PDB file of N, CA and C in Angstrom:
ATOM      1  N   MET A 294      21.847  14.609 -15.161  1.00 49.00           N
ATOM      2  CA  MET A 294      21.684  13.352 -14.457  1.00 49.00           C
ATOM      3  C   MET A 294      20.253  13.283 -13.893  1.00 49.00           C
ATOM      4  N   LYS A 295      19.629  12.153 -14.072  1.00 58.00           N
ATOM      5  CA  LYS A 295      18.268  11.950 -13.582  1.00 58.00           C
ATOM      6  C   LYS A 295      18.296  11.553 -12.109  1.00 58.00           C
ATOM      7  N   ARG A 296      17.487  12.230 -11.295  1.00 67.00           N
ATOM      8  CA  ARG A 296      17.400  11.896  -9.881  1.00 67.00           C
ATOM      9  C   ARG A 296      16.296  10.878  -9.662  1.00 67.00           C
ATOM     10  N   GLU A 297      16.527   9.969  -8.723  1.00 73.00           N
ATOM     11  CA  GLU A 297      15.535   8.953  -8.401  1.00 73.00           C
ATOM     12  C   GLU A 297      14.374   9.599  -7.648  1.00 73.00           C
ATOM     13  N   LEU A 298      13.166   9.174  -7.988  1.00 75.00           N
ATOM     14  CA  LEU A 298      11.976   9.639  -7.312  1.00 75.00           C
ATOM     15  C   LEU A 298      12.035   9.246  -5.832  1.00 75.00           C
ATOM     16  N   PHE A 299      11.815  10.189  -4.952  1.00 86.00           N
ATOM     17  CA  PHE A 299      11.827   9.961  -3.503  1.00 86.00           C
ATOM     18  C   PHE A 299      13.184   9.451  -3.006  1.00 86.00           C
ATOM     19  N   GLU A 300      14.265   9.928  -3.579  1.00 89.00           N
ATOM     20  CA  GLU A 300      15.585   9.392  -3.240  1.00 89.00           C
ATOM     21  C   GLU A 300      15.951   9.519  -1.764  1.00 89.00           C
ATOM     22  N   ASN A 301      15.398  10.477  -1.073  1.00 91.00           N
ATOM     23  CA  ASN A 301      15.730  10.654   0.341  1.00 91.00           C
ATOM     24  C   ASN A 301      14.804   9.881   1.279  1.00 91.00           C
ATOM     25  N   MET A 302      13.870   9.149   0.732  1.00 93.00           N
ATOM     26  CA  MET A 302      12.933   8.387   1.550  1.00 93.00           C
ATOM     27  C   MET A 302      13.508   6.987   1.803  1.00 93.00           C
ATOM     28  N   PRO A 303      13.111   6.356   2.920  1.00 95.00           N
ATOM     29  CA  PRO A 303      13.598   4.996   3.210  1.00 95.00           C
ATOM     30  C   PRO A 303      13.022   3.981   2.227  1.00 95.00           C
ATOM     31  N   ASP A 304      13.646   2.823   2.165  1.00 95.00           N
ATOM     32  CA  ASP A 304      13.199   1.771   1.247  1.00 95.00           C
ATOM     33  C   ASP A 304      11.852   1.174   1.639  1.00 95.00           C
ATOM     34  N   VAL A 305      11.523   1.207   2.922  1.00 97.00           N
ATOM     35  CA  VAL A 305      10.232   0.738   3.415  1.00 97.00           C
ATOM     36  C   VAL A 305       9.583   1.927   4.119  1.00 97.00           C
ATOM     37  N   MET A 306       8.379   2.285   3.674  1.00 97.00           N
ATOM     38  CA  MET A 306       7.732   3.498   4.164  1.00 97.00           C
ATOM     39  C   MET A 306       6.454   3.188   4.922  1.00 97.00           C
ATOM     40  N   ASP A 307       6.238   3.943   6.010  1.00 96.00           N
ATOM     41  CA  ASP A 307       5.001   3.828   6.768  1.00 96.00           C
ATOM     42  C   ASP A 307       4.069   4.979   6.375  1.00 96.00           C
ATOM     43  N   ALA A 308       2.923   5.065   7.026  1.00 96.00           N
ATOM     44  CA  ALA A 308       1.926   6.078   6.672  1.00 96.00           C
ATOM     45  C   ALA A 308       2.486   7.489   6.801  1.00 96.00           C
ATOM     46  N   LYS A 309       3.249   7.743   7.845  1.00 96.00           N
ATOM     47  CA  LYS A 309       3.818   9.079   8.050  1.00 96.00           C
ATOM     48  C   LYS A 309       4.755   9.457   6.895  1.00 96.00           C
ATOM     49  N   GLN A 310       5.562   8.525   6.466  1.00 96.00           N
ATOM     50  CA  GLN A 310       6.502   8.795   5.375  1.00 96.00           C
ATOM     51  C   GLN A 310       5.780   8.935   4.040  1.00 96.00           C
ATOM     52  N   ILE A 311       4.687   8.202   3.869  1.00 96.00           N
ATOM     53  CA  ILE A 311       3.882   8.351   2.650  1.00 96.00           C
ATOM     54  C   ILE A 311       3.265   9.747   2.610  1.00 96.00           C
ATOM     55  N   THR A 312       2.821  10.241   3.773  1.00 95.00           N
ATOM     56  CA  THR A 312       2.249  11.594   3.809  1.00 95.00           C
ATOM     57  C   THR A 312       3.282  12.627   3.378  1.00 95.00           C
ATOM     58  N   GLU A 313       4.533  12.435   3.807  1.00 93.00           N
ATOM     59  CA  GLU A 313       5.602  13.356   3.436  1.00 93.00           C
ATOM     60  C   GLU A 313       5.939  13.251   1.950  1.00 93.00           C
ATOM     61  N   ALA A 314       6.046  12.028   1.451  1.00 93.00           N
ATOM     62  CA  ALA A 314       6.448  11.814   0.058  1.00 93.00           C
ATOM     63  C   ALA A 314       5.397  12.313  -0.922  1.00 93.00           C
ATOM     64  N   LEU A 315       4.119  12.058  -0.619  1.00 93.00           N
ATOM     65  CA  LEU A 315       3.036  12.393  -1.545  1.00 93.00           C
ATOM     66  C   LEU A 315       2.290  13.663  -1.151  1.00 93.00           C
ATOM     67  N   ARG A 316       2.680  14.233  -0.020  1.00 93.00           N
ATOM     68  CA  ARG A 316       2.021  15.447   0.497  1.00 93.00           C
ATOM     69  C   ARG A 316       0.523  15.225   0.677  1.00 93.00           C
ATOM     70  N   LEU A 317       0.224  14.123   1.346  1.00 94.00           N
ATOM     71  CA  LEU A 317      -1.156  13.754   1.661  1.00 94.00           C
ATOM     72  C   LEU A 317      -1.422  13.993   3.141  1.00 94.00           C
ATOM     73  N   SER A 318      -2.682  13.971   3.505  1.00 97.00           N
ATOM     74  CA  SER A 318      -3.035  13.952   4.920  1.00 97.00           C
ATOM     75  C   SER A 318      -2.755  12.547   5.447  1.00 97.00           C
ATOM     76  N   LYS A 319      -2.720  12.432   6.767  1.00 95.00           N
ATOM     77  CA  LYS A 319      -2.524  11.112   7.360  1.00 95.00           C
ATOM     78  C   LYS A 319      -3.678  10.192   6.979  1.00 95.00           C
ATOM     79  N   ALA A 320      -4.902  10.734   6.962  1.00 97.00           N
ATOM     80  CA  ALA A 320      -6.067   9.936   6.563  1.00 97.00           C
ATOM     81  C   ALA A 320      -5.929   9.479   5.110  1.00 97.00           C
ATOM     82  N   GLY A 321      -5.410  10.340   4.248  1.00 96.00           N
ATOM     83  CA  GLY A 321      -5.203   9.983   2.846  1.00 96.00           C
ATOM     84  C   GLY A 321      -4.203   8.846   2.693  1.00 96.00           C
ATOM     85  N   ALA A 322      -3.144   8.888   3.489  1.00 96.00           N
ATOM     86  CA  ALA A 322      -2.146   7.811   3.447  1.00 96.00           C
ATOM     87  C   ALA A 322      -2.758   6.490   3.905  1.00 96.00           C
ATOM     88  N   TYR A 323      -3.556   6.537   4.975  1.00 95.00           N
ATOM     89  CA  TYR A 323      -4.194   5.309   5.454  1.00 95.00           C
ATOM     90  C   TYR A 323      -5.228   4.798   4.451  1.00 95.00           C
ATOM     91  N   ASN A 324      -5.894   5.695   3.757  1.00 96.00           N
ATOM     92  CA  ASN A 324      -6.827   5.273   2.705  1.00 96.00           C
ATOM     93  C   ASN A 324      -6.077   4.524   1.605  1.00 96.00           C
ATOM     94  N   LEU A 325      -4.923   5.044   1.210  1.00 95.00           N
ATOM     95  CA  LEU A 325      -4.117   4.347   0.205  1.00 95.00           C
ATOM     96  C   LEU A 325      -3.709   2.968   0.704  1.00 95.00           C
ATOM     97  N   LEU A 326      -3.208   2.910   1.937  1.00 96.00           N
ATOM     98  CA  LEU A 326      -2.748   1.639   2.494  1.00 96.00           C
ATOM     99  C   LEU A 326      -3.872   0.623   2.643  1.00 96.00           C
ATOM    100  N   SER A 327      -5.107   1.097   2.700  1.00 95.00           N
ATOM    101  CA  SER A 327      -6.257   0.193   2.804  1.00 95.00           C
ATOM    102  C   SER A 327      -6.859  -0.163   1.453  1.00 95.00           C
ATOM    103  N   ASN A 328      -6.421   0.516   0.403  1.00 95.00           N
ATOM    104  CA  ASN A 328      -6.929   0.269  -0.946  1.00 95.00           C
ATOM    105  C   ASN A 328      -6.429  -1.100  -1.429  1.00 95.00           C
ATOM    106  N   PRO A 329      -7.315  -1.969  -1.895  1.00 95.00           N
ATOM    107  CA  PRO A 329      -6.879  -3.308  -2.338  1.00 95.00           C
ATOM    108  C   PRO A 329      -5.912  -3.289  -3.523  1.00 95.00           C
ATOM    109  N   ASP A 330      -5.907  -2.208  -4.300  1.00 94.00           N
ATOM    110  CA  ASP A 330      -5.003  -2.117  -5.451  1.00 94.00           C
ATOM    111  C   ASP A 330      -3.639  -1.538  -5.094  1.00 94.00           C
ATOM    112  N   PHE A 331      -3.484  -1.048  -3.873  1.00 97.00           N
ATOM    113  CA  PHE A 331      -2.228  -0.438  -3.438  1.00 97.00           C
ATOM    114  C   PHE A 331      -1.299  -1.517  -2.902  1.00 97.00           C
ATOM    115  N   PRO A 332      -0.006  -1.474  -3.231  1.00 97.00           N
ATOM    116  CA  PRO A 332       0.937  -2.547  -2.850  1.00 97.00           C
ATOM    117  C   PRO A 332       1.353  -2.495  -1.377  1.00 97.00           C
ATOM    118  N   THR A 333       0.423  -2.831  -0.507  1.00 97.00           N
ATOM    119  CA  THR A 333       0.668  -2.763   0.939  1.00 97.00           C
ATOM    120  C   THR A 333       1.385  -4.013   1.436  1.00 97.00           C
ATOM    121  N   LEU A 334       2.364  -3.779   2.292  1.00 95.00           N
ATOM    122  CA  LEU A 334       3.096  -4.848   2.967  1.00 95.00           C
ATOM    123  C   LEU A 334       2.647  -4.820   4.423  1.00 95.00           C
ATOM    124  N   ARG A 335       2.156  -5.933   4.915  1.00 95.00           N
ATOM    125  CA  ARG A 335       1.690  -5.985   6.303  1.00 95.00           C
ATOM    126  C   ARG A 335       2.680  -6.786   7.136  1.00 95.00           C
ATOM    127  N   ILE A 336       3.156  -6.141   8.183  1.00 95.00           N
ATOM    128  CA  ILE A 336       4.059  -6.801   9.131  1.00 95.00           C
ATOM    129  C   ILE A 336       3.453  -6.595  10.508  1.00 95.00           C
ATOM    130  N   GLY A 337       2.947  -7.670  11.069  1.00 95.00           N
ATOM    131  CA  GLY A 337       2.212  -7.552  12.318  1.00 95.00           C
ATOM    132  C   GLY A 337       0.982  -6.701  12.060  1.00 95.00           C
ATOM    133  N   GLY A 338       0.783  -5.683  12.854  1.00 93.00           N
ATOM    134  CA  GLY A 338      -0.341  -4.778  12.656  1.00 93.00           C
ATOM    135  C   GLY A 338       0.008  -3.571  11.817  1.00 93.00           C
ATOM    136  N   ARG A 339       1.240  -3.475  11.368  1.00 95.00           N
ATOM    137  CA  ARG A 339       1.686  -2.307  10.608  1.00 95.00           C
ATOM    138  C   ARG A 339       1.436  -2.475   9.122  1.00 95.00           C
ATOM    139  N   LYS A 340       1.060  -1.384   8.484  1.00 96.00           N
ATOM    140  CA  LYS A 340       0.902  -1.347   7.035  1.00 96.00           C
ATOM    141  C   LYS A 340       2.032  -0.502   6.476  1.00 96.00           C
ATOM    142  N   LEU A 341       2.789  -1.086   5.563  1.00 97.00           N
ATOM    143  CA  LEU A 341       3.958  -0.440   4.985  1.00 97.00           C
ATOM    144  C   LEU A 341       3.909  -0.575   3.470  1.00 97.00           C
ATOM    145  N   VAL A 342       4.789   0.158   2.801  1.00 97.00           N
ATOM    146  CA  VAL A 342       4.937   0.002   1.358  1.00 97.00           C
ATOM    147  C   VAL A 342       6.420   0.106   1.020  1.00 97.00           C
ATOM    148  N   LEU A 343       6.866  -0.751   0.116  1.00 97.00           N
ATOM    149  CA  LEU A 343       8.239  -0.646  -0.376  1.00 97.00           C
ATOM    150  C   LEU A 343       8.314   0.549  -1.316  1.00 97.00           C
ATOM    151  N   LYS A 344       9.355   1.346  -1.188  1.00 95.00           N
ATOM    152  CA  LYS A 344       9.490   2.550  -2.002  1.00 95.00           C
ATOM    153  C   LYS A 344       9.392   2.243  -3.496  1.00 95.00           C
ATOM    154  N   GLN A 345      10.053   1.209  -3.949  1.00 94.00           N
ATOM    155  CA  GLN A 345      10.021   0.873  -5.375  1.00 94.00           C
ATOM    156  C   GLN A 345       8.623   0.449  -5.823  1.00 94.00           C
ATOM    157  N   GLU A 346       7.885  -0.222  -4.937  1.00 96.00           N
ATOM    158  CA  GLU A 346       6.503  -0.609  -5.255  1.00 96.00           C
ATOM    159  C   GLU A 346       5.605   0.626  -5.329  1.00 96.00           C
ATOM    160  N   LEU A 347       5.849   1.599  -4.452  1.00 95.00           N
ATOM    161  CA  LEU A 347       5.089   2.849  -4.490  1.00 95.00           C
ATOM    162  C   LEU A 347       5.343   3.580  -5.810  1.00 95.00           C
ATOM    163  N   ILE A 348       6.593   3.650  -6.211  1.00 92.00           N
ATOM    164  CA  ILE A 348       6.939   4.318  -7.469  1.00 92.00           C
ATOM    165  C   ILE A 348       6.281   3.608  -8.647  1.00 92.00           C
ATOM    166  N   ALA A 349       6.347   2.274  -8.669  1.00 92.00           N
ATOM    167  CA  ALA A 349       5.722   1.510  -9.752  1.00 92.00           C
ATOM    168  C   ALA A 349       4.209   1.724  -9.755  1.00 92.00           C
ATOM    169  N   TRP A 350       3.587   1.750  -8.574  1.00 93.00           N
ATOM    170  CA  TRP A 350       2.148   1.961  -8.481  1.00 93.00           C
ATOM    171  C   TRP A 350       1.780   3.351  -9.002  1.00 93.00           C
ATOM    172  N   LEU A 351       2.540   4.361  -8.616  1.00 91.00           N
ATOM    173  CA  LEU A 351       2.276   5.719  -9.091  1.00 91.00           C
ATOM    174  C   LEU A 351       2.367   5.795 -10.620  1.00 91.00           C
ATOM    175  N   LYS A 352       3.394   5.168 -11.176  1.00 89.00           N
ATOM    176  CA  LYS A 352       3.558   5.158 -12.637  1.00 89.00           C
ATOM    177  C   LYS A 352       2.392   4.447 -13.306  1.00 89.00           C
ATOM    178  N   SER A 353       1.937   3.336 -12.726  1.00 90.00           N
ATOM    179  CA  SER A 353       0.828   2.601 -13.339  1.00 90.00           C
ATOM    180  C   SER A 353      -0.465   3.412 -13.262  1.00 90.00           C
ATOM    181  N   GLN A 354      -0.653   4.154 -12.188  1.00 88.00           N
ATOM    182  CA  GLN A 354      -1.842   4.994 -12.060  1.00 88.00           C
ATOM    183  C   GLN A 354      -1.809   6.148 -13.052  1.00 88.00           C
ATOM    184  N   THR A 355      -0.650   6.692 -13.277  1.00 85.00           N
ATOM    185  CA  THR A 355      -0.495   7.790 -14.231  1.00 85.00           C
ATOM    186  C   THR A 355      -0.785   7.309 -15.641  1.00 85.00           C
ATOM    187  N   LYS A 356      -0.258   6.147 -16.009  1.00 69.00           N
ATOM    188  CA  LYS A 356      -0.496   5.599 -17.338  1.00 69.00           C
ATOM    189  C   LYS A 356      -1.964   5.251 -17.519  1.00 69.00           C
ATOM    190  N   THR A 357      -2.574   4.683 -16.496  1.00 59.00           N
ATOM    191  CA  THR A 357      -3.992   4.323 -16.562  1.00 59.00           C
ATOM    192  C   THR A 357      -4.833   5.568 -16.763  1.00 59.00           C
ATOM    193  N   LYS A 358      -4.562   6.599 -16.023  1.00 58.00           N
ATOM    194  CA  LYS A 358      -5.309   7.850 -16.129  1.00 58.00           C
ATOM    195  C   LYS A 358      -5.138   8.446 -17.524  1.00 58.00           C
ATOM    196  N   ALA A 359      -3.930   8.439 -18.041  1.00 54.00           N
ATOM    197  CA  ALA A 359      -3.674   8.998 -19.375  1.00 54.00           C
ATOM    198  C   ALA A 359      -4.442   8.209 -20.444  1.00 54.00           C
ATOM    199  N   LYS A 360      -4.483   6.890 -20.321  1.00 58.00           N
ATOM    200  CA  LYS A 360      -5.204   6.063 -21.287  1.00 58.00           C
ATOM    201  C   LYS A 360      -6.701   6.340 -21.219  1.00 58.00           C
ATOM    202  N   GLU A 361      -7.231   6.510 -20.005  1.00 59.00           N
ATOM    203  CA  GLU A 361      -8.669   6.795 -19.849  1.00 59.00           C
ATOM    204  C   GLU A 361      -9.012   8.150 -20.465  1.00 59.00           C
ATOM    205  N   ASP A 362      -8.135   9.109 -20.329  1.00 59.00           N
ATOM    206  CA  ASP A 362      -8.374  10.437 -20.882  1.00 59.00           C
ATOM    207  C   ASP A 362      -8.386  10.448 -22.412  1.00 59.00           C
ATOM    208  N   ASP A 363      -7.621   9.533 -23.013  1.00 59.00           N
ATOM    209  CA  ASP A 363      -7.549   9.439 -24.468  1.00 59.00           C
ATOM    210  C   ASP A 363      -8.806   8.853 -25.075  1.00 59.00           C
ATOM    211  N   GLN A 364      -9.565   8.107 -24.288  1.00 56.00           N
ATOM    212  CA  GLN A 364     -10.733   7.412 -24.832  1.00 56.00           C
ATOM    213  C   GLN A 364     -11.949   8.280 -24.854  1.00 56.00           C
TER     214      GLN A 364
END
């Protein structure tokens, strides 16, 4: 049986949860959340990401990197 990526993480993640999921520093998580290509959800002053959007973004980055390596 295939397990879902980040199955134990909440559906909406903040910087702290991104650090746990991706094993990044807090600064690294905030850098991602500030990246214009990253699927950031802004609610008030908070920057969040939907778990499914994070997974889709990670997959798109992996495919992009693989395509660049082939060229």
